[in-house]
Amino acid sequence: MSLVDDLYRETILDHYHNPRNHGCIENATTSVEGVNPLCGDELTLYLKVNEAGLIEDIKMNAHGCSINTASGSMMSEAILGQTVERAKEIIESFKNMMLTKGEELPLDEEMEDLEALRGVKKYPVRIKCALLPWNTLLEGLETAGAKPGLSSTLSDSK
Ligand code: ZN
């Protein structure tokens, strides 16, 4: 049962059972879907980025394993209220933590809970579960930057 002991720590379970910022945003500026076929994780991420480049709202609808859901929940807390620029830095440090084999940079203070996911590194197949929300967010932020008028396109297509 060592896998359960290591992976399903209290913080992860808490985020899994009570995912933060769960749901969708009606007037999102960007929505993007992510899939991890290896595990069957699926999620849709909604972002509301204002003209100043501030992430005013982030919501996620995840149908995945505990690692995927918990990682997305922690990510939403770390990202909400940040600028797009800062969000990209946070994504970068998280990916660095999960993918670097040698010495790791310490995480910033708004990423405290994410330390809980460090144990996932021992199970390489689960790293993809933990990274899915982050890669999806990165894609969403690129889209948000590239298409400032996307919000009107989204509401037109309803
Ligand atoms: Zn998974």
Short mmCIF file of C-alpha atoms and ligand atoms in Angstrom, two decimals:
data_model
loop_
_atom_site.label_atom_id
_atom_site.label_comp_id
_atom_site.label_asym_id
_atom_site.label_seq_id
_atom_site.Cartn_x
_atom_site.Cartn_y
_atom_site.Cartn_z
CA MET A 1 0.00 0.00 0.00
CA SER A 2 3.01 2.29 -0.24
CA LEU A 3 1.63 3.87 -3.41
CA VAL A 4 -1.49 4.91 -1.57
CA ASP A 5 0.54 6.22 1.36
CA ASP A 6 2.78 8.27 -0.85
CA LEU A 7 0.33 9.55 -3.42
CA TYR A 8 -2.89 10.06 -1.59
CA ARG A 9 -1.68 12.37 1.05
CA GLU A 10 -4.06 14.50 3.01
CA THR A 11 -3.67 17.61 0.86
CA ILE A 12 -4.24 15.70 -2.35
CA LEU A 13 -7.33 13.98 -0.96
CA ASP A 14 -8.72 17.25 0.29
CA HIS A 15 -8.37 18.88 -3.14
CA TYR A 16 -9.77 15.77 -4.81
CA HIS A 17 -12.89 15.66 -2.65
CA ASN A 18 -13.41 19.43 -2.60
CA PRO A 19 -11.96 20.72 -5.85
CA ARG A 20 -11.48 24.49 -5.72
CA ASN A 21 -12.82 26.66 -8.54
CA HIS A 22 -14.83 23.77 -9.91
CA GLY A 23 -17.37 24.42 -12.67
CA CYS A 24 -17.50 26.65 -15.71
CA ILE A 25 -17.49 30.38 -16.50
CA GLU A 26 -20.40 31.70 -18.58
CA ASN A 27 -18.52 34.63 -20.11
CA ALA A 28 -15.08 33.04 -20.26
CA THR A 29 -12.51 34.70 -22.49
CA THR A 30 -10.95 31.31 -23.18
CA SER A 31 -11.96 27.70 -22.75
CA VAL A 32 -9.69 24.82 -23.58
CA GLU A 33 -9.91 21.05 -23.26
CA GLY A 34 -7.21 18.66 -22.16
CA VAL A 35 -7.07 14.87 -22.40
CA ASN A 36 -4.65 12.33 -21.02
CA PRO A 37 -5.48 9.10 -22.88
CA LEU A 38 -3.04 7.07 -20.78
CA CYS A 39 -5.23 7.44 -17.71
CA GLY A 40 -8.55 8.64 -19.15
CA ASP A 41 -8.30 12.08 -17.55
CA GLU A 42 -10.40 14.77 -19.23
CA LEU A 43 -10.86 18.36 -18.29
CA THR A 44 -12.19 21.64 -19.57
CA LEU A 45 -10.56 24.79 -18.31
CA TYR A 46 -12.25 28.20 -18.39
CA LEU A 47 -10.36 31.45 -18.07
CA LYS A 48 -11.45 35.02 -17.74
CA VAL A 49 -8.54 37.30 -18.52
CA ASN A 50 -9.16 41.07 -18.44
CA GLU A 51 -7.62 43.69 -20.71
CA ALA A 52 -4.82 44.35 -18.24
CA GLY A 53 -3.75 40.72 -18.55
CA LEU A 54 -5.03 39.74 -15.11
CA ILE A 55 -6.63 36.32 -14.60
CA GLU A 56 -9.90 37.40 -13.00
CA ASP A 57 -11.44 33.97 -12.88
CA ILE A 58 -10.48 30.36 -13.49
CA LYS A 59 -12.73 27.33 -13.34
CA MET A 60 -12.20 23.72 -14.19
CA ASN A 61 -14.47 20.80 -14.95
CA ALA A 62 -12.40 17.66 -14.49
CA HIS A 63 -13.29 14.03 -14.98
CA GLY A 64 -10.13 12.26 -14.04
CA CYS A 65 -8.19 10.48 -11.38
CA SER A 66 -7.43 11.93 -7.97
CA ILE A 67 -4.00 13.21 -9.00
CA ASN A 68 -5.41 15.01 -12.03
CA THR A 69 -8.29 16.60 -10.12
CA ALA A 70 -6.13 17.58 -7.14
CA SER A 71 -3.41 19.05 -9.32
CA GLY A 72 -5.96 21.15 -11.22
CA SER A 73 -7.58 22.34 -8.01
CA MET A 74 -4.25 23.42 -6.52
CA MET A 75 -3.30 25.04 -9.81
CA SER A 76 -6.48 27.12 -9.89
CA GLU A 77 -5.71 28.47 -6.41
CA ALA A 78 -2.15 29.37 -7.37
CA ILE A 79 -3.22 31.04 -10.63
CA LEU A 80 -6.36 32.98 -9.67
CA GLY A 81 -5.71 36.71 -9.55
CA GLN A 82 -2.27 36.48 -11.13
CA THR A 83 -1.17 38.17 -14.32
CA VAL A 84 -0.77 36.00 -17.41
CA GLU A 85 2.98 36.61 -17.23
CA ARG A 86 3.19 35.47 -13.61
CA ALA A 87 0.94 32.47 -14.33
CA LYS A 88 3.39 31.33 -16.99
CA GLU A 89 6.24 31.55 -14.47
CA ILE A 90 4.24 29.47 -11.99
CA ILE A 91 3.55 26.85 -14.67
CA GLU A 92 7.24 26.82 -15.45
CA SER A 93 8.29 26.23 -11.83
CA PHE A 94 5.71 23.49 -11.35
CA LYS A 95 6.82 21.67 -14.49
CA ASN A 96 10.39 22.12 -13.35
CA MET A 97 9.53 20.45 -10.04
CA MET A 98 7.77 17.53 -11.71
CA LEU A 99 10.22 16.94 -14.56
CA THR A 100 13.64 17.76 -13.13
CA LYS A 101 15.52 14.73 -11.92
CA GLY A 102 18.38 16.45 -10.17
CA GLU A 103 18.34 19.50 -7.96
CA GLU A 104 15.07 21.42 -7.96
CA LEU A 105 14.34 25.07 -7.47
CA PRO A 106 12.23 25.78 -4.39
CA LEU A 107 8.58 26.60 -5.06
CA ASP A 108 7.22 30.10 -4.53
CA GLU A 109 4.94 30.82 -1.58
CA GLU A 110 1.68 30.83 -3.55
CA MET A 111 2.52 27.28 -4.63
CA GLU A 112 2.79 25.82 -1.13
CA ASP A 113 0.08 23.15 -1.52
CA LEU A 114 1.71 21.94 -4.72
CA GLU A 115 4.54 20.46 -2.67
CA ALA A 116 2.14 17.60 -1.98
CA LEU A 117 2.44 16.53 -5.60
CA ARG A 118 6.19 16.08 -5.35
CA GLY A 119 5.65 12.45 -4.27
CA VAL A 120 3.96 11.72 -7.60
CA LYS A 121 7.37 11.91 -9.26
CA LYS A 122 8.09 8.41 -7.99
CA TYR A 123 5.38 7.11 -10.33
CA PRO A 124 6.31 8.34 -13.80
CA VAL A 125 3.01 7.26 -15.36
CA ARG A 126 1.13 9.56 -12.96
CA ILE A 127 3.27 12.62 -13.77
CA LYS A 128 1.16 13.10 -16.91
CA CYS A 129 -1.97 13.15 -14.73
CA ALA A 130 -0.47 15.90 -12.58
CA LEU A 131 0.75 17.90 -15.57
CA LEU A 132 -2.43 17.77 -17.67
CA PRO A 133 -4.15 20.80 -16.07
CA TRP A 134 -0.93 22.82 -16.36
CA ASN A 135 -0.34 22.03 -20.01
CA THR A 136 -4.00 22.80 -20.69
CA LEU A 137 -3.67 26.13 -18.88
CA LEU A 138 -0.56 27.02 -20.82
CA GLU A 139 -2.42 26.35 -24.06
CA GLY A 140 -5.29 28.51 -22.82
CA LEU A 141 -2.98 31.38 -21.92
CA GLU A 142 -1.34 31.28 -25.33
CA THR A 143 -4.80 31.45 -26.91
CA ALA A 144 -5.85 34.28 -24.60
CA GLY A 145 -2.80 36.27 -25.63
CA ALA A 146 -3.23 35.59 -29.32
CA LYS A 147 -6.94 36.31 -29.63
CA PRO A 148 -8.10 39.22 -27.48
CA GLY A 149 -11.51 39.20 -29.21
CA LEU A 150 -12.26 35.57 -28.46
CA SER A 151 -14.97 36.34 -25.90
CA SER A 152 -17.30 37.79 -28.52
CA THR A 153 -16.64 34.82 -30.79
CA LEU A 154 -17.57 32.43 -27.99
CA SER A 155 -20.85 34.16 -27.14
CA ASP A 156 -21.78 34.47 -30.81
CA SER A 157 -21.53 30.74 -31.29
CA LYS A 158 -23.98 29.91 -28.47
ZN ZN B 1 -4.86 10.34 -14.19
#
